């Protein structure tokens, strides 16, 4: 009986030794994914510093995941830590292929940070290169790109060009409230009061 118990004990120990490395290897990825998702959630809730903390933890567990790096860069940019954000975006660009969505999101991120740093010409040049080079961008990405370009031109008080980009969005997405709101605001700045009122009224109708 004692021999049987010893055999069972040895057998179970051997099984644990075989299984344990596999479990240990999978845990960091799982923990990284959990922290990344929580970090993204916190960023979107406006809890920027808490989100960054979770994303930094995730990156320490899985530094090879470009999406963790992408969202961490985004968090740094929202926190005004522009140099850190640009460095992480560049790391993604250097390590990923142009076939990868994350590559183009990093390119967009750098251009956006440049615009927030008030380097408007550089930002416009970077956004224009993206528009030229990104042959397979989907509608969501194109919308974000045109919104960003419209914003930068409006900050430079080039209202006509800004409106051109917002109108491009409305040509394929006529009920896009972000584009309508921006068009209303820029029309007002440009003293096109009738146009501003029309865009505002349409936005209010859609928000009902």
Coordinates of C-alpha atoms in Angstrom, one line a residue:
X1 CA 0.0 0.0 0.0
X2 CA 2.8 2.3 1.0
X3 CA 4.6 1.5 -2.3
X4 CA 1.5 2.3 -4.3
X5 CA 1.2 5.7 -2.5
X6 CA 4.8 6.5 -3.2
X7 CA 4.3 5.6 -6.9
X8 CA 1.3 7.8 -7.2
X9 CA 3.1 10.7 -5.4
X10 CA 6.1 10.4 -7.8
X11 CA 3.8 10.2 -10.8
X12 CA 1.9 13.3 -9.8
X13 CA 5.2 15.2 -9.1
X14 CA 6.4 14.2 -12.6
X15 CA 3.2 15.5 -14.2
X16 CA 3.5 18.8 -12.4
X17 CA 7.1 19.2 -13.6
X18 CA 6.0 18.6 -17.2
X19 CA 3.0 20.9 -17.0
X20 CA 4.5 23.7 -14.9
X21 CA 6.9 25.1 -17.5
X22 CA 4.1 25.3 -20.0
X23 CA 1.9 27.2 -17.6
X24 CA 4.7 29.5 -16.5
X25 CA 5.5 30.3 -20.1
X26 CA 1.9 31.3 -20.9
X27 CA 1.3 33.4 -17.8
X28 CA 3.3 36.5 -18.8
X29 CA 1.3 36.9 -22.1
X30 CA -2.0 36.5 -20.2
X31 CA -1.0 39.0 -17.6
X32 CA 0.3 41.4 -20.3
X33 CA -3.0 41.2 -22.2
X34 CA -5.0 41.7 -19.0
X35 CA -3.0 44.8 -18.1
X36 CA -3.1 46.2 -21.6
X37 CA -6.9 45.9 -21.8
X38 CA -7.2 47.6 -18.4
X39 CA -4.8 50.3 -19.4
X40 CA -6.7 51.1 -22.6
X41 CA -10.0 51.2 -20.6
X42 CA -8.5 53.6 -18.1
X43 CA -7.1 55.9 -20.9
X44 CA -10.6 56.1 -22.4
X45 CA -12.1 56.9 -19.0
X46 CA -9.7 59.9 -18.8
X47 CA -7.6 58.2 -16.1
X48 CA -4.4 58.8 -18.1
X49 CA -1.7 58.3 -15.5
X50 CA -3.4 55.1 -14.2
X51 CA -3.7 53.8 -17.7
X52 CA 0.0 54.5 -18.4
X53 CA 1.0 52.6 -15.3
X54 CA -0.9 49.5 -16.5
X55 CA 0.4 49.7 -20.0
X56 CA 4.0 50.1 -18.7
X57 CA 3.4 46.9 -16.6
X58 CA 2.1 45.1 -19.7
X59 CA 5.1 46.2 -21.8
X60 CA 7.5 44.9 -19.1
X61 CA 5.8 41.5 -19.4
X62 CA 5.6 41.5 -23.2
X63 CA 7.8 44.0 -24.8
X64 CA 7.4 42.4 -28.2
X65 CA 3.7 43.2 -28.5
X66 CA 3.5 46.3 -30.8
X67 CA 0.0 47.1 -29.7
X68 CA 1.0 47.5 -26.1
X69 CA 3.7 49.9 -27.3
X70 CA 1.2 51.7 -29.5
X71 CA -1.3 52.3 -26.7
X72 CA 1.5 53.3 -24.2
X73 CA 2.7 55.8 -26.8
X74 CA -0.8 57.1 -27.1
X75 CA -1.0 57.4 -23.3
X76 CA 2.2 59.4 -23.2
X77 CA 1.0 61.7 -25.9
X78 CA -2.3 62.4 -24.0
X79 CA -0.2 63.1 -20.9
X80 CA 1.9 65.7 -22.8
X81 CA 5.0 63.5 -22.8
X82 CA 5.6 64.0 -26.5
X83 CA 9.3 62.9 -26.8
X84 CA 8.5 59.5 -25.1
X85 CA 5.5 59.0 -27.3
X86 CA 7.4 59.7 -30.5
X87 CA 10.2 57.4 -29.5
X88 CA 7.8 54.5 -29.0
X89 CA 6.0 55.3 -32.2
X90 CA 9.4 55.2 -34.0
X91 CA 10.2 51.8 -32.4
X92 CA 7.0 50.4 -33.9
X93 CA 7.7 51.9 -37.4
X94 CA 11.3 50.5 -37.3
X95 CA 10.1 47.0 -36.3
X96 CA 6.9 46.5 -38.3
X97 CA 6.0 46.1 -41.9
X98 CA 3.9 48.5 -44.0
X99 CA 1.5 45.6 -44.4
X100 CA 0.7 45.9 -40.7
X101 CA -2.1 48.1 -39.4
X102 CA 0.0 49.0 -36.3
X103 CA 2.7 50.5 -38.5
X104 CA 0.2 53.0 -40.0
X105 CA -1.3 53.8 -36.6
X106 CA 2.2 54.6 -35.4
X107 CA 2.8 56.9 -38.4
X108 CA -0.4 58.7 -37.6
X109 CA 0.6 59.0 -34.0
X110 CA 3.8 60.8 -34.8
X111 CA 2.1 63.2 -37.1
X112 CA -0.6 63.9 -34.5
X113 CA 2.0 64.6 -31.8
X114 CA 3.8 67.0 -34.1
X115 CA 0.5 68.9 -34.6
X116 CA 0.0 69.0 -30.8
X117 CA 3.6 70.4 -30.5
X118 CA 2.4 73.1 -32.9
X119 CA 4.8 71.9 -35.6
X120 CA 2.0 72.4 -38.1
X121 CA 4.0 72.2 -41.3
X122 CA 5.8 69.0 -40.3
X123 CA 2.5 67.5 -39.2
X124 CA 0.8 68.3 -42.5
X125 CA 3.7 66.9 -44.4
X126 CA 3.6 63.7 -42.4
X127 CA -0.2 63.3 -42.8
X128 CA 0.1 64.0 -46.5
X129 CA 2.7 61.3 -46.9
X130 CA 0.4 58.8 -45.1
X131 CA -2.4 59.7 -47.5
X132 CA -0.1 59.2 -50.4
X133 CA 1.6 55.9 -49.3
X134 CA -1.2 54.1 -47.4
X135 CA -2.9 52.4 -50.3
X136 CA -5.3 50.2 -48.3
X137 CA -6.6 52.5 -45.6
X138 CA -10.1 51.7 -44.4
X139 CA -12.8 54.3 -44.0
X140 CA -12.2 54.7 -40.3
X141 CA -8.5 55.4 -40.7
X142 CA -9.3 57.8 -43.6
X143 CA -11.9 59.6 -41.4
X144 CA -9.3 60.0 -38.6
X145 CA -6.7 61.3 -41.1
X146 CA -9.0 63.9 -42.6
X147 CA -10.2 65.0 -39.2
X148 CA -6.6 65.5 -38.2
X149 CA -5.7 67.4 -41.4
X150 CA -8.7 69.6 -41.0
X151 CA -7.8 70.4 -37.4
X152 CA -4.2 71.3 -38.3
X153 CA -5.3 73.6 -41.2
X154 CA -7.9 75.2 -39.0
X155 CA -5.3 75.9 -36.3
X156 CA -3.2 77.6 -39.0
X157 CA -6.3 79.6 -39.8
X158 CA -6.4 78.1 -43.3
X159 CA -10.2 77.6 -43.0
X160 CA -10.9 76.8 -46.6
X161 CA -8.5 73.9 -46.7
X162 CA -9.8 72.7 -43.3
X163 CA -13.4 72.7 -44.7
X164 CA -12.2 70.8 -47.7
X165 CA -11.2 67.9 -45.5
X166 CA -14.3 67.9 -43.4
X167 CA -16.4 68.0 -46.5
X168 CA -14.4 65.0 -47.8
X169 CA -15.6 63.0 -44.8
X170 CA -19.2 64.1 -45.2
X171 CA -19.0 63.0 -48.9
X172 CA -18.7 59.3 -47.8
X173 CA -20.1 59.7 -44.2
X174 CA -22.8 62.4 -44.3
X175 CA -23.9 61.8 -40.7
X176 CA -20.5 62.0 -39.1
X177 CA -21.1 64.3 -36.2
X178 CA -17.4 64.9 -35.5
X179 CA -17.0 66.3 -39.0
X180 CA -20.2 68.2 -38.8
X181 CA -19.2 69.8 -35.5
X182 CA -15.8 70.8 -36.8
X183 CA -17.4 72.2 -40.0
X184 CA -19.8 74.3 -37.9
X185 CA -17.0 75.6 -35.8
X186 CA -14.6 76.4 -38.7
X187 CA -17.5 78.1 -40.6
X188 CA -18.1 80.3 -37.6
X189 CA -14.5 81.2 -37.4
X190 CA -14.5 82.1 -41.1
X191 CA -17.7 84.2 -40.5
X192 CA -19.8 81.9 -42.6
X193 CA -22.7 82.2 -40.2
X194 CA -25.3 80.6 -42.5
X195 CA -23.1 77.6 -43.1
X196 CA -22.3 77.3 -39.4
X197 CA -26.0 77.3 -38.5
X198 CA -26.8 74.6 -41.1
X199 CA -24.0 72.3 -39.9
X200 CA -25.1 72.9 -36.2
X201 CA -28.7 72.2 -37.0
X202 CA -27.9 68.9 -38.7
X203 CA -25.7 67.8 -35.8
X204 CA -28.5 68.6 -33.3
X205 CA -31.0 66.6 -35.5
X206 CA -28.7 63.6 -35.5
X207 CA -28.1 63.8 -31.7
X208 CA -31.9 63.6 -30.9

